[in-house]
Amino acid sequence: MYTNGQVITDDRHFQDHIEHGVPIQIYLSAFHKDIGIVERYTAKFIKVNNIYYSRDYFTFVSRPGY
């Protein structure tokens, strides 16, 4: 499915992570901000741990097995 550390960007990627319960890690530039399961996504935001992260400012990385 996805490799550990793979950057995810498409709606399909986020839907796969929701369906399979695969965690994602969230970065702002090179700084770790959060890790968790995607709860919801829109064209502008990804919701993880009840927080909405902007798709324009943050990088989302797949973390299978975490």
PDB file of C-alpha atoms in Angstrom:
ATOM      1  CA  MET A   1       0.000   0.000   0.000  1.00  0.00           C
ATOM      2  CA  TYR A   2       2.187   2.878   1.230  1.00  0.00           C
ATOM      3  CA  THR A   3       5.783   2.867   2.393  1.00  0.00           C
ATOM      4  CA  ASN A   4       6.903   4.280   5.719  1.00  0.00           C
ATOM      5  CA  GLY A   5       7.848   7.913   5.097  1.00  0.00           C
ATOM      6  CA  GLN A   6       5.954   8.303   1.822  1.00  0.00           C
ATOM      7  CA  VAL A   7       4.532  11.799   1.381  1.00  0.00           C
ATOM      8  CA  ILE A   8       0.797  11.662   0.709  1.00  0.00           C
ATOM      9  CA  THR A   9      -1.106  14.410  -1.086  1.00  0.00           C
ATOM     10  CA  ASP A  10      -4.141  13.119  -2.980  1.00  0.00           C
ATOM     11  CA  ASP A  11      -7.655  12.645  -1.624  1.00  0.00           C
ATOM     12  CA  ARG A  12      -7.316   8.977  -2.592  1.00  0.00           C
ATOM     13  CA  HIS A  13      -4.261   8.681  -0.301  1.00  0.00           C
ATOM     14  CA  PHE A  14      -6.151  10.107   2.670  1.00  0.00           C
ATOM     15  CA  GLN A  15      -9.195   7.921   1.962  1.00  0.00           C
ATOM     16  CA  ASP A  16      -6.960   4.813   1.899  1.00  0.00           C
ATOM     17  CA  HIS A  17      -5.449   5.811   5.247  1.00  0.00           C
ATOM     18  CA  ILE A  18      -8.918   6.254   6.766  1.00  0.00           C
ATOM     19  CA  GLU A  19     -10.204   2.940   5.404  1.00  0.00           C
ATOM     20  CA  HIS A  20      -7.179   0.956   6.592  1.00  0.00           C
ATOM     21  CA  GLY A  21      -6.462   2.836   9.828  1.00  0.00           C
ATOM     22  CA  VAL A  22      -2.931   3.759   8.760  1.00  0.00           C
ATOM     23  CA  PRO A  23      -1.460   6.634  10.794  1.00  0.00           C
ATOM     24  CA  ILE A  24       0.080   9.712   9.252  1.00  0.00           C
ATOM     25  CA  GLN A  25       2.737  12.041  10.597  1.00  0.00           C
ATOM     26  CA  ILE A  26       2.389  15.785  10.106  1.00  0.00           C
ATOM     27  CA  TYR A  27       5.260  18.192   9.525  1.00  0.00           C
ATOM     28  CA  LEU A  28       5.543  21.955   9.283  1.00  0.00           C
ATOM     29  CA  SER A  29       8.702  22.482   7.229  1.00  0.00           C
ATOM     30  CA  ALA A  30      11.103  19.955   8.797  1.00  0.00           C
ATOM     31  CA  PHE A  31       9.436  20.007  12.226  1.00  0.00           C
ATOM     32  CA  HIS A  32       7.212  17.195  13.493  1.00  0.00           C
ATOM     33  CA  LYS A  33       3.832  18.512  14.675  1.00  0.00           C
ATOM     34  CA  ASP A  34       1.565  15.484  15.195  1.00  0.00           C
ATOM     35  CA  ILE A  35       0.931  11.833  14.395  1.00  0.00           C
ATOM     36  CA  GLY A  36      -2.375   9.989  14.289  1.00  0.00           C
ATOM     37  CA  ILE A  37      -5.221   8.569  12.255  1.00  0.00           C
ATOM     38  CA  VAL A  38      -6.951  10.713   9.631  1.00  0.00           C
ATOM     39  CA  GLU A  39     -10.462  11.466  10.873  1.00  0.00           C
ATOM     40  CA  ARG A  40     -11.629  13.535   7.914  1.00  0.00           C
ATOM     41  CA  TYR A  41     -10.300  15.400   4.908  1.00  0.00           C
ATOM     42  CA  THR A  42     -11.479  18.208   2.664  1.00  0.00           C
ATOM     43  CA  ALA A  43      -9.914  20.063  -0.246  1.00  0.00           C
ATOM     44  CA  LYS A  44      -8.257  22.437   2.247  1.00  0.00           C
ATOM     45  CA  PHE A  45      -7.760  20.538   5.521  1.00  0.00           C
ATOM     46  CA  ILE A  46      -6.851  17.170   7.044  1.00  0.00           C
ATOM     47  CA  LYS A  47      -8.329  16.407  10.465  1.00  0.00           C
ATOM     48  CA  VAL A  48      -6.126  14.392  12.856  1.00  0.00           C
ATOM     49  CA  ASN A  49      -6.560  14.183  16.647  1.00  0.00           C
ATOM     50  CA  ASN A  50      -9.486  16.603  16.424  1.00  0.00           C
ATOM     51  CA  ILE A  51      -7.260  19.293  14.854  1.00  0.00           C
ATOM     52  CA  TYR A  52      -7.584  20.602  11.299  1.00  0.00           C
ATOM     53  CA  TYR A  53      -4.259  20.938   9.467  1.00  0.00           C
ATOM     54  CA  SER A  54      -4.048  23.044   6.309  1.00  0.00           C
ATOM     55  CA  ARG A  55      -3.031  21.120   3.217  1.00  0.00           C
ATOM     56  CA  ASP A  56      -1.290  24.287   1.998  1.00  0.00           C
ATOM     57  CA  TYR A  57       1.091  24.591   4.970  1.00  0.00           C
ATOM     58  CA  PHE A  58       1.700  21.081   6.299  1.00  0.00           C
ATOM     59  CA  THR A  59       3.286  17.946   4.852  1.00  0.00           C
ATOM     60  CA  PHE A  60       1.597  14.602   5.489  1.00  0.00           C
ATOM     61  CA  VAL A  61       3.639  11.394   5.641  1.00  0.00           C
ATOM     62  CA  SER A  62       2.426   7.807   5.764  1.00  0.00           C
ATOM     63  CA  ARG A  63       3.477   5.849   8.867  1.00  0.00           C
ATOM     64  CA  PRO A  64       2.249   2.246   8.441  1.00  0.00           C
ATOM     65  CA  GLY A  65       3.080   0.060  11.412  1.00  0.00           C
ATOM     66  CA  TYR A  66       3.288   2.937  13.851  1.00  0.00           C
TER      67      TYR A  66
END
